[in-house]
């Protein structure tokens, strides 16, 4: 059994696809992976589809092989999953976000954007959709667009959001390279701007309670 992952591990699109074997005769390339908010489930996106695992005990909980997935995000252990196509085949648009109910395997809604969706973060109240130069904030219950933030070029899709009840703090690149915007996604106002480094950020994370910020060099 694999070791228990660290809590609130961020979603990570992979820079280079990794080959994984789904069966003795089928090999898929791993494109992205993410843990859910309490690290009890792991989801992976491949050039063939996506799969969700429970961590303890380690087991496959759900899988779908109906097209490549380049971004995947879970909401706790619920049946709600956010998916973005890998863009490797027609119909797998990297600009389309699909909110899916895995229990019924039906689409709840689809959102199309002007450029590729690089990352998606969710908690019980809000949905963050990260593009290269802007981040959109949606109300999760209605999928209504609430706010849009302009950011410095964010090719890695850096952003994170805490999961604490009553708090909805998010971190993302600010308008200037090397700066971090600490944002209240519930009340929709900036809390502070942190000067982390002189060059562009390479990674970004927030704790589950929404206080400390980590921006490794």
Coordinates of N, CA and C in Angstrom, one line a residue:
X1 N 0.8 -1.2 0.0 CA 0.0 0.0 0.0 C 0.9 1.2 0.0
X2 N 0.6 2.2 -0.9 CA 1.5 3.4 -0.9 C 1.3 4.3 0.3
X3 N 2.4 5.1 0.7 CA 2.3 5.9 1.9 C 1.2 7.0 1.7
X4 N 0.6 7.4 2.8 CA -0.4 8.4 2.8 C 0.2 9.8 2.3
X5 N -0.5 10.4 1.3 CA 0.1 11.7 0.8 C -0.1 12.8 1.8
X6 N 0.7 13.9 1.6 CA 0.5 15.1 2.4 C -0.8 15.7 2.2
X7 N -1.4 16.3 3.2 CA -2.7 16.9 3.0 C -2.7 18.1 2.0
X8 N -3.8 18.2 1.3 CA -4.1 19.3 0.4 C -3.0 19.4 -0.6
X9 N -2.5 18.3 -1.2 CA -1.5 18.4 -2.3 C -2.1 19.0 -3.5
X10 N -1.4 20.0 -4.1 CA -2.0 20.7 -5.2 C -2.1 19.9 -6.5
X11 N -3.1 20.3 -7.3 CA -3.2 19.7 -8.6 C -2.0 20.0 -9.4
X12 N -1.4 19.1 -10.2 CA -0.2 19.3 -10.9 C -0.3 18.8 -12.4
X13 N -0.5 19.7 -13.4 CA -0.3 19.3 -14.7 C 1.1 18.9 -15.0
X14 N 1.4 17.9 -15.7 CA 2.8 17.4 -15.8 C 3.4 18.1 -17.1
X15 N 4.7 18.5 -16.9 CA 5.4 19.1 -18.0 C 5.7 18.1 -19.1
X16 N 5.9 16.8 -18.7 CA 6.2 15.8 -19.7 C 5.3 14.6 -19.4
X17 N 4.5 14.1 -20.4 CA 3.7 12.9 -20.1 C 4.5 11.7 -19.6
X18 N 4.0 11.0 -18.7 CA 4.6 9.8 -18.2 C 3.8 8.6 -18.6
X19 N 4.4 7.5 -19.1 CA 3.6 6.3 -19.5 C 3.2 5.5 -18.3
X20 N 1.9 5.1 -18.3 CA 1.4 4.2 -17.3 C 0.6 3.1 -18.0
X21 N 0.6 2.0 -17.3 CA 0.0 0.8 -17.9 C -1.4 0.6 -17.2
X22 N -2.4 0.7 -18.0 CA -3.8 0.5 -17.5 C -4.2 -1.0 -17.5
X23 N -3.6 -1.7 -18.4 CA -3.8 -3.2 -18.4 C -2.6 -3.8 -19.2
X24 N -2.4 -5.1 -19.2 CA -1.3 -5.7 -19.9 C -1.2 -5.3 -21.3
X25 N -2.3 -4.8 -22.0 CA -2.2 -4.5 -23.4 C -2.5 -3.0 -23.7
X26 N -2.8 -2.2 -22.7 CA -3.1 -0.8 -22.9 C -2.1 0.1 -22.1
X27 N -1.5 1.0 -22.8 CA -0.6 2.0 -22.1 C -1.1 3.4 -22.3
X28 N -1.2 4.2 -21.3 CA -1.7 5.5 -21.4 C -0.6 6.5 -20.8
X29 N -0.6 7.7 -21.3 CA 0.3 8.7 -20.8 C -0.3 9.6 -19.7
X30 N 0.4 9.7 -18.6 CA -0.1 10.5 -17.5 C 0.1 11.9 -17.8
X31 N -1.0 12.7 -17.7 CA -0.9 14.2 -18.1 C -1.1 15.0 -16.8
X32 N -1.8 14.6 -15.8 CA -2.1 15.4 -14.7 C -2.5 14.5 -13.5
X33 N -2.3 15.1 -12.3 CA -2.8 14.3 -11.1 C -3.2 15.3 -10.0
X34 N -4.1 14.9 -9.1 CA -4.4 15.8 -8.0 C -5.0 14.9 -6.9
X35 N -4.8 15.3 -5.6 CA -5.5 14.8 -4.5 C -6.7 15.6 -4.2
X36 N -7.7 15.0 -3.6 CA -8.8 15.8 -3.1 C -8.4 16.6 -1.9
X37 N -9.3 17.4 -1.3 CA -9.0 18.4 -0.3 C -8.4 17.8 1.0
X38 N -8.8 16.5 1.4 CA -8.3 15.9 2.6 C -7.4 14.7 2.3
X39 N -6.9 14.7 1.0 CA -6.0 13.7 0.6 C -6.4 12.2 0.8
X40 N -7.7 12.0 0.7 CA -8.3 10.6 0.8 C -8.5 10.0 -0.6
X41 N -8.4 10.8 -1.6 CA -8.6 10.3 -3.0 C -7.6 11.0 -3.9
X42 N -7.3 10.2 -4.9 CA -6.3 10.7 -6.0 C -7.0 10.6 -7.3
X43 N -6.9 11.6 -8.1 CA -7.4 11.5 -9.5 C -6.3 11.8 -10.5
X44 N -6.3 11.0 -11.6 CA -5.3 11.2 -12.6 C -5.9 11.5 -13.9
X45 N -5.3 12.3 -14.8 CA -5.8 12.5 -16.1 C -4.7 11.9 -17.1
X46 N -5.2 11.2 -18.1 CA -4.3 10.6 -19.1 C -4.7 11.0 -20.5
X47 N -4.0 10.5 -21.5 CA -4.4 10.8 -22.9 C -5.5 9.9 -23.3
X48 N -6.0 9.0 -22.4 CA -7.2 8.2 -22.7 C -8.4 8.5 -21.9
X49 N -8.2 9.2 -20.8 CA -9.4 9.5 -19.9 C -8.9 9.9 -18.5
X50 N -9.7 9.5 -17.5 CA -9.3 9.8 -16.1 C -9.7 8.7 -15.2
X51 N -9.1 8.7 -14.0 CA -9.4 7.6 -13.1 C -9.2 8.2 -11.7
X52 N -10.1 7.8 -10.8 CA -10.1 8.2 -9.4 C -9.9 7.0 -8.5
X53 N -9.0 7.2 -7.5 CA -8.6 6.1 -6.6 C -8.9 6.6 -5.2
X54 N -9.3 5.7 -4.3 CA -9.3 5.9 -2.8 C -7.9 5.6 -2.3
X55 N -7.4 6.3 -1.3 CA -6.0 6.1 -0.8 C -5.9 5.1 0.3
X56 N -7.0 5.0 1.1 CA -7.0 4.0 2.2 C -8.4 3.5 2.4
X57 N -8.6 2.2 1.9 CA -7.6 1.4 1.2 C -7.4 1.8 -0.2
X58 N -6.2 1.4 -0.8 CA -5.9 1.8 -2.1 C -6.8 1.0 -3.1
X59 N -7.6 1.7 -3.9 CA -8.5 1.0 -4.8 C -9.0 2.0 -5.9
X60 N -9.4 1.5 -7.0 CA -10.0 2.3 -8.1 C -11.4 2.5 -7.7
X61 N -11.8 3.8 -7.7 CA -13.2 4.1 -7.4 C -14.1 4.5 -8.6
X62 N -13.4 5.0 -9.6 CA -14.1 5.4 -10.8 C -13.1 5.6 -12.0
X63 N -13.5 5.2 -13.2 CA -12.7 5.5 -14.3 C -13.5 5.7 -15.6
X64 N -12.9 6.4 -16.5 CA -13.6 6.8 -17.8 C -12.5 6.9 -18.9
X65 N -12.8 6.3 -20.0 CA -11.8 6.3 -21.1 C -12.5 6.8 -22.4
X66 N -13.0 8.0 -22.3 CA -13.7 8.6 -23.4 C -13.1 9.8 -24.0
X67 N -11.7 9.9 -23.8 CA -11.0 11.1 -24.3 C -10.0 11.6 -23.3
X68 N -8.9 12.2 -23.8 CA -7.8 12.7 -23.0 C -8.3 13.8 -22.0
X69 N -7.7 13.7 -20.8 CA -8.0 14.7 -19.8 C -6.7 15.4 -19.3
X70 N -6.5 16.7 -19.5 CA -5.3 17.4 -19.1 C -5.4 18.1 -17.8
X71 N -6.6 18.3 -17.3 CA -6.8 18.9 -15.9 C -7.9 18.2 -15.3
X72 N -7.7 17.8 -14.0 CA -8.8 17.2 -13.3 C -8.8 17.7 -11.8
X73 N -10.0 17.9 -11.3 CA -10.1 18.4 -9.9 C -11.3 17.7 -9.2
X74 N -11.1 17.3 -7.9 CA -12.1 16.7 -7.1 C -12.7 17.6 -6.1
X75 N -13.9 17.4 -5.6 CA -14.5 18.1 -4.5 C -14.7 17.1 -3.4
X76 N -13.8 17.1 -2.4 CA -13.8 16.2 -1.3 C -14.0 14.7 -1.8
X77 N -14.9 14.0 -1.3 CA -15.2 12.6 -1.8 C -16.5 12.5 -2.5
X78 N -17.0 13.7 -3.0 CA -18.3 13.7 -3.6 C -18.2 13.2 -5.1
X79 N -19.3 13.1 -5.8 CA -19.3 12.7 -7.1 C -19.0 13.8 -8.1
X80 N -18.8 15.0 -7.6 CA -18.5 16.1 -8.5 C -17.0 16.1 -8.9
X81 N -16.8 16.2 -10.2 CA -15.4 16.3 -10.7 C -15.3 17.4 -11.8
X82 N -14.3 18.1 -11.9 CA -14.0 19.1 -13.0 C -13.0 18.5 -13.9
X83 N -13.3 18.6 -15.2 CA -12.4 18.0 -16.2 C -12.1 19.0 -17.4
X84 N -10.9 19.0 -17.9 CA -10.5 19.8 -19.0 C -9.8 18.9 -20.0
X85 N -10.2 18.9 -21.3 CA -9.6 18.1 -22.3 C -8.1 18.3 -22.5
X86 N -7.5 17.2 -23.0 CA -6.0 17.3 -23.2 C -5.7 18.0 -24.5
X87 N -6.6 18.1 -25.4 CA -6.3 18.8 -26.7 C -5.5 17.9 -27.7
X88 N -5.5 16.6 -27.4 CA -4.7 15.8 -28.3 C -5.5 15.2 -29.5
X89 N -6.9 15.3 -29.3 CA -7.8 14.8 -30.4 C -8.9 15.8 -30.6
X90 N -9.6 15.7 -31.7 CA -10.7 16.6 -32.0 C -11.8 16.4 -30.9
X91 N -12.3 17.5 -30.4 CA -13.3 17.4 -29.3 C -12.8 17.5 -27.9
X92 N -11.4 17.4 -27.8 CA -10.8 17.4 -26.5 C -10.3 18.8 -26.3
X93 N -11.1 19.8 -26.3 CA -10.6 21.2 -26.2 C -10.0 21.5 -24.8
X94 N -8.8 22.2 -24.9 CA -8.2 22.6 -23.6 C -8.9 23.9 -23.1
X95 N -9.8 24.5 -23.8 CA -10.5 25.7 -23.4 C -11.9 25.4 -22.9
X96 N -12.3 24.1 -22.8 CA -13.6 23.8 -22.3 C -13.5 23.1 -20.9
X97 N -14.2 23.6 -19.9 CA -14.3 23.0 -18.6 C -15.6 22.3 -18.5
X98 N -15.6 21.0 -18.1 CA -16.8 20.2 -17.9 C -16.9 19.8 -16.4
X99 N -18.1 20.2 -15.9 CA -18.4 19.7 -14.5 C -19.3 18.5 -14.6
X100 N -18.8 17.4 -14.0 CA -19.4 16.1 -14.3 C -19.8 15.4 -13.0
X101 N -20.9 14.7 -13.0 CA -21.4 13.9 -11.9 C -20.9 12.5 -12.2
X102 N -20.0 12.0 -11.5 CA -19.4 10.6 -11.7 C -20.4 9.5 -11.4
X103 N -21.3 9.8 -10.5 CA -22.3 8.8 -10.1 C -23.2 8.4 -11.2
X104 N -23.7 9.5 -11.9 CA -24.6 9.2 -13.1 C -23.9 9.4 -14.4
X105 N -22.6 9.8 -14.4 CA -21.8 10.0 -15.6 C -22.5 10.9 -16.5
X106 N -23.0 12.0 -16.0 CA -23.7 13.0 -16.8 C -23.0 14.4 -16.5
X107 N -23.0 15.2 -17.6 CA -22.5 16.6 -17.5 C -23.4 17.5 -16.8
X108 N -22.9 18.2 -15.8 CA -23.8 19.2 -15.1 C -23.8 20.5 -15.9
X109 N -22.6 20.9 -16.3 CA -22.5 22.2 -17.1 C -21.2 22.2 -17.9
X110 N -21.1 23.0 -18.9 CA -19.8 23.2 -19.6 C -19.6 24.7 -19.8
X111 N -18.3 25.0 -19.6 CA -17.9 26.4 -19.7 C -16.8 26.5 -20.7
X112 N -16.9 27.5 -21.7 CA -15.8 27.7 -22.7 C -15.1 29.0 -22.4
X113 N -13.8 29.0 -22.6 CA -13.0 30.1 -22.3 C -12.2 30.6 -23.5
X114 N -11.6 31.8 -23.4 CA -10.9 32.3 -24.6 C -9.5 31.7 -24.8
X115 N -9.0 31.1 -23.8 CA -7.6 30.4 -23.9 C -7.7 29.1 -23.0
X116 N -6.6 28.4 -23.1 CA -6.5 27.1 -22.4 C -6.7 27.2 -20.9
X117 N -7.5 26.3 -20.3 CA -7.6 26.2 -18.8 C -6.4 25.4 -18.3
X118 N -5.6 26.1 -17.5 CA -4.4 25.5 -17.0 C -4.5 24.8 -15.6
X119 N -5.5 25.2 -14.8 CA -5.7 24.6 -13.5 C -7.1 25.0 -13.1
X120 N -7.7 24.1 -12.2 CA -9.0 24.3 -11.6 C -8.8 24.0 -10.1
X121 N -9.4 24.8 -9.3 CA -9.4 24.6 -7.8 C -10.8 24.8 -7.3
X122 N -11.2 23.9 -6.4 CA -12.6 23.9 -5.9 C -12.6 23.8 -4.3
X123 N -13.6 24.5 -3.7 CA -14.0 24.1 -2.4 C -15.5 24.1 -2.3
X124 N -16.1 24.1 -1.2 CA -17.5 23.9 -1.1 C -18.3 25.2 -1.6
X125 N -17.6 26.3 -1.7 CA -18.3 27.6 -2.1 C -17.8 28.1 -3.5
X126 N -16.6 27.9 -3.8 CA -16.0 28.6 -5.0 C -15.3 27.7 -5.9
X127 N -15.2 28.1 -7.2 CA -14.5 27.4 -8.2 C -13.5 28.4 -8.8
X128 N -12.2 28.1 -8.9 CA -11.2 28.9 -9.5 C -10.9 28.3 -10.9
X129 N -10.9 29.1 -11.9 CA -10.5 28.6 -13.3 C -9.3 29.5 -13.7
X130 N -8.1 28.8 -13.8 CA -6.9 29.6 -14.1 C -6.5 29.5 -15.5
X131 N -6.4 30.7 -16.2 CA -5.9 30.8 -17.5 C -4.5 31.4 -17.4
X132 N -3.9 31.7 -18.5 CA -2.5 32.1 -18.5 C -2.4 33.6 -17.9
X133 N -3.3 34.4 -18.2 CA -3.2 35.8 -17.8 C -4.4 36.3 -16.9
X134 N -5.2 35.4 -16.6 CA -6.4 35.8 -15.7 C -6.9 34.5 -15.0
X135 N -7.6 34.8 -13.9 CA -8.2 33.8 -13.1 C -9.7 34.2 -12.9
X136 N -10.6 33.2 -13.2 CA -12.0 33.5 -13.0 C -12.5 32.8 -11.7
X137 N -13.4 33.5 -11.0 CA -13.9 33.0 -9.7 C -15.4 32.8 -10.0
X138 N -15.9 31.5 -9.7 CA -17.3 31.2 -9.9 C -17.9 30.8 -8.6
X139 N -19.2 31.0 -8.4 CA -20.0 30.5 -7.3 C -20.3 29.0 -7.7
X140 N -19.8 28.1 -6.8 CA -19.9 26.7 -7.2 C -21.4 26.2 -7.3
X141 N -22.2 26.6 -6.5 CA -23.6 26.1 -6.5 C -24.4 26.5 -7.7
X142 N -24.1 27.7 -8.3 CA -24.8 28.2 -9.5 C -24.0 28.2 -10.7
X143 N -22.7 28.1 -10.6 CA -21.7 28.3 -11.7 C -21.8 29.7 -12.3
X144 N -22.2 30.7 -11.4 CA -22.2 32.1 -11.9 C -20.8 32.7 -11.7
X145 N -20.4 33.4 -12.8 CA -19.1 34.1 -12.7 C -19.3 35.3 -11.8
X146 N -18.4 35.3 -10.8 CA -18.4 36.4 -9.8 C -17.4 37.5 -10.0
X147 N -16.2 37.0 -10.4 CA -15.1 38.0 -10.5 C -14.0 37.4 -11.4
X148 N -13.2 38.3 -12.0 CA -12.1 38.0 -12.8 C -10.9 38.8 -12.4
X149 N -9.8 38.1 -12.2 CA -8.5 38.8 -11.8 C -7.5 38.7 -12.9
X150 N -6.9 39.8 -13.2 CA -5.7 39.8 -14.2 C -4.5 39.4 -13.4
X151 N -3.6 38.6 -14.0 CA -2.4 38.2 -13.3 C -1.2 38.4 -14.3
X152 N 0.0 38.3 -13.7 CA 1.2 38.2 -14.5 C 1.1 36.9 -15.3
X153 N 1.9 36.8 -16.4 CA 1.9 35.6 -17.2 C 2.1 34.3 -16.3
X154 N 1.2 33.4 -16.4 CA 1.1 32.3 -15.4 C 1.0 31.0 -16.2
X155 N 2.1 30.7 -16.9 CA 2.1 29.5 -17.8 C 1.9 28.2 -17.1
X156 N 2.3 28.2 -15.8 CA 2.2 26.9 -15.0 C 0.8 26.8 -14.4
X157 N 0.0 27.8 -14.5 CA -1.4 27.7 -13.9 C -1.3 27.7 -12.4
X158 N -0.5 28.5 -11.8 CA -0.3 28.5 -10.4 C -1.6 29.1 -9.7
X159 N -2.1 28.5 -8.7 CA -3.2 29.0 -7.9 C -3.5 27.9 -6.8
X160 N -4.1 28.4 -5.7 CA -4.5 27.4 -4.7 C -5.6 28.1 -3.8
X161 N -6.4 27.3 -3.2 CA -7.5 27.9 -2.4 C -7.7 26.9 -1.1
X162 N -7.9 27.6 0.0 CA -8.0 26.8 1.2 C -9.4 26.1 1.3
X163 N -9.6 25.2 2.2 CA -10.8 24.4 2.3 C -11.5 24.6 3.7
X164 N -11.0 25.5 4.5 CA -11.5 25.7 5.9 C -12.9 26.2 5.8
X165 N -13.8 25.7 6.6 CA -15.2 26.2 6.7 C -15.3 27.6 7.1
X166 N -16.0 28.5 6.4 CA -16.1 29.9 6.7 C -15.0 30.8 6.2
X167 N -14.0 30.1 5.6 CA -12.9 30.9 4.9 C -12.8 30.4 3.5
X168 N -12.4 31.3 2.6 CA -12.3 31.0 1.2 C -11.1 31.8 0.6
X169 N -9.9 31.7 1.3 CA -8.8 32.4 0.9 C -8.1 31.7 -0.3
X170 N -7.6 32.5 -1.2 CA -6.9 32.0 -2.4 C -5.6 32.7 -2.6
X171 N -4.7 32.0 -3.2 CA -3.4 32.6 -3.6 C -3.2 32.4 -5.1
X172 N -2.6 33.4 -5.7 CA -2.4 33.3 -7.1 C -1.4 34.4 -7.5
X173 N -0.7 34.3 -8.6 CA 0.2 35.4 -9.0 C -0.5 36.7 -9.1
X174 N 0.2 37.8 -8.7 CA -0.4 39.1 -8.8 C -0.1 39.7 -10.2
X175 N -0.3 41.0 -10.3 CA -0.1 41.6 -11.7 C 1.4 41.7 -12.1
X176 N 2.3 41.7 -11.1 CA 3.7 41.8 -11.4 C 4.4 40.5 -11.1
X177 N 5.4 40.1 -11.9 CA 6.1 38.8 -11.7 C 6.7 38.8 -10.3
X178 N 6.6 37.6 -9.7 CA 7.2 37.4 -8.4 C 6.4 37.8 -7.2
X179 N 5.2 38.4 -7.5 CA 4.3 38.8 -6.4 C 3.2 37.8 -6.3
X180 N 2.7 37.7 -5.0 CA 1.6 36.7 -4.7 C 0.4 37.6 -4.3
X181 N -0.8 37.4 -4.9 CA -2.0 38.0 -4.4 C -2.7 37.1 -3.4
X182 N -2.9 37.5 -2.2 CA -3.7 36.8 -1.2 C -5.1 37.4 -1.3
X183 N -6.1 36.6 -1.7 CA -7.4 37.0 -2.1 C -8.5 36.3 -1.3
X184 N -9.5 37.1 -0.9 CA -10.7 36.5 -0.2 C -11.7 36.2 -1.3
X185 N -11.8 34.9 -1.7 CA -12.7 34.5 -2.8 C -14.2 34.5 -2.4
X186 N -14.5 34.6 -1.1 CA -15.8 34.6 -0.6 C -16.4 36.0 -0.7
X187 N -15.6 37.0 -0.2 CA -16.0 38.4 -0.2 C -15.6 39.1 -1.4
X188 N -14.7 38.5 -2.2 CA -14.2 39.1 -3.4 C -13.4 40.4 -3.3
X189 N -12.4 40.3 -2.4 CA -11.5 41.5 -2.3 C -10.1 41.0 -1.9
X190 N -9.1 41.8 -2.3 CA -7.8 41.4 -2.0 C -7.5 41.6 -0.5
X191 N -6.7 40.7 0.1 CA -6.3 40.8 1.5 C -4.9 41.4 1.6
X192 N -4.0 41.0 0.7 CA -2.7 41.6 0.7 C -1.9 41.1 -0.6
X193 N -0.8 41.8 -0.9 CA 0.1 41.4 -1.9 C 1.4 41.1 -1.3
X194 N 2.0 40.0 -1.6 CA 3.3 39.6 -1.0 C 4.3 39.6 -2.1
X195 N 5.5 40.2 -1.8 CA 6.6 40.2 -2.7 C 7.5 38.9 -2.4
X196 N 7.3 37.9 -3.2 CA 8.0 36.6 -2.8 C 9.4 36.5 -3.4
X197 N 9.6 37.0 -4.7 CA 10.9 36.8 -5.3 C 10.9 37.8 -6.5
X198 N 12.1 38.0 -7.1 CA 12.3 38.9 -8.2 C 11.8 38.4 -9.5
X199 N 11.9 37.0 -9.7 CA 11.6 36.4 -10.9 C 10.2 35.8 -10.8
X200 N 9.7 35.1 -11.9 CA 8.4 34.5 -11.9 C 8.4 33.3 -10.9
X201 N 7.2 33.1 -10.3 CA 7.0 32.0 -9.4 C 7.0 30.7 -10.1
X202 N 7.5 29.7 -9.3 CA 7.6 28.3 -9.9 C 6.6 27.4 -9.2
X203 N 6.2 27.7 -8.0 CA 5.2 26.9 -7.3 C 4.5 27.8 -6.3
X204 N 3.2 27.3 -5.9 CA 2.4 28.2 -5.0 C 1.4 27.3 -4.3
X205 N 1.3 27.4 -3.0 CA 0.4 26.6 -2.2 C -0.1 27.4 -1.0
X206 N -1.3 27.0 -0.5 CA -1.8 27.6 0.8 C -2.2 26.4 1.7
X207 N -2.1 26.7 3.0 CA -2.5 25.6 3.9 C -4.0 25.4 3.9
X208 N -4.5 24.3 4.4 CA -6.0 24.0 4.5 C -6.7 25.1 5.3
X209 N -6.1 25.7 6.3 CA -6.8 26.7 7.1 C -6.7 28.1 6.4
X210 N -5.9 28.3 5.4 CA -5.9 29.5 4.7 C -4.9 30.6 5.2
X211 N -4.0 30.2 6.1 CA -3.1 31.2 6.6 C -1.7 31.2 5.9
X212 N -0.8 30.2 6.2 CA 0.5 30.3 5.6 C 0.5 30.2 4.1
X213 N 1.4 30.8 3.4 CA 1.6 30.7 2.0 C 3.0 30.1 1.7
X214 N 3.1 29.2 0.8 CA 4.4 28.6 0.4 C 4.6 28.9 -1.0
X215 N 5.8 29.5 -1.3 CA 6.2 29.8 -2.7 C 7.6 29.5 -2.9
X216 N 7.9 28.2 -3.1 CA 9.3 27.7 -3.2 C 10.1 28.5 -4.2
X217 N 11.4 28.7 -4.0 CA 12.2 29.3 -5.0 C 12.4 28.5 -6.3

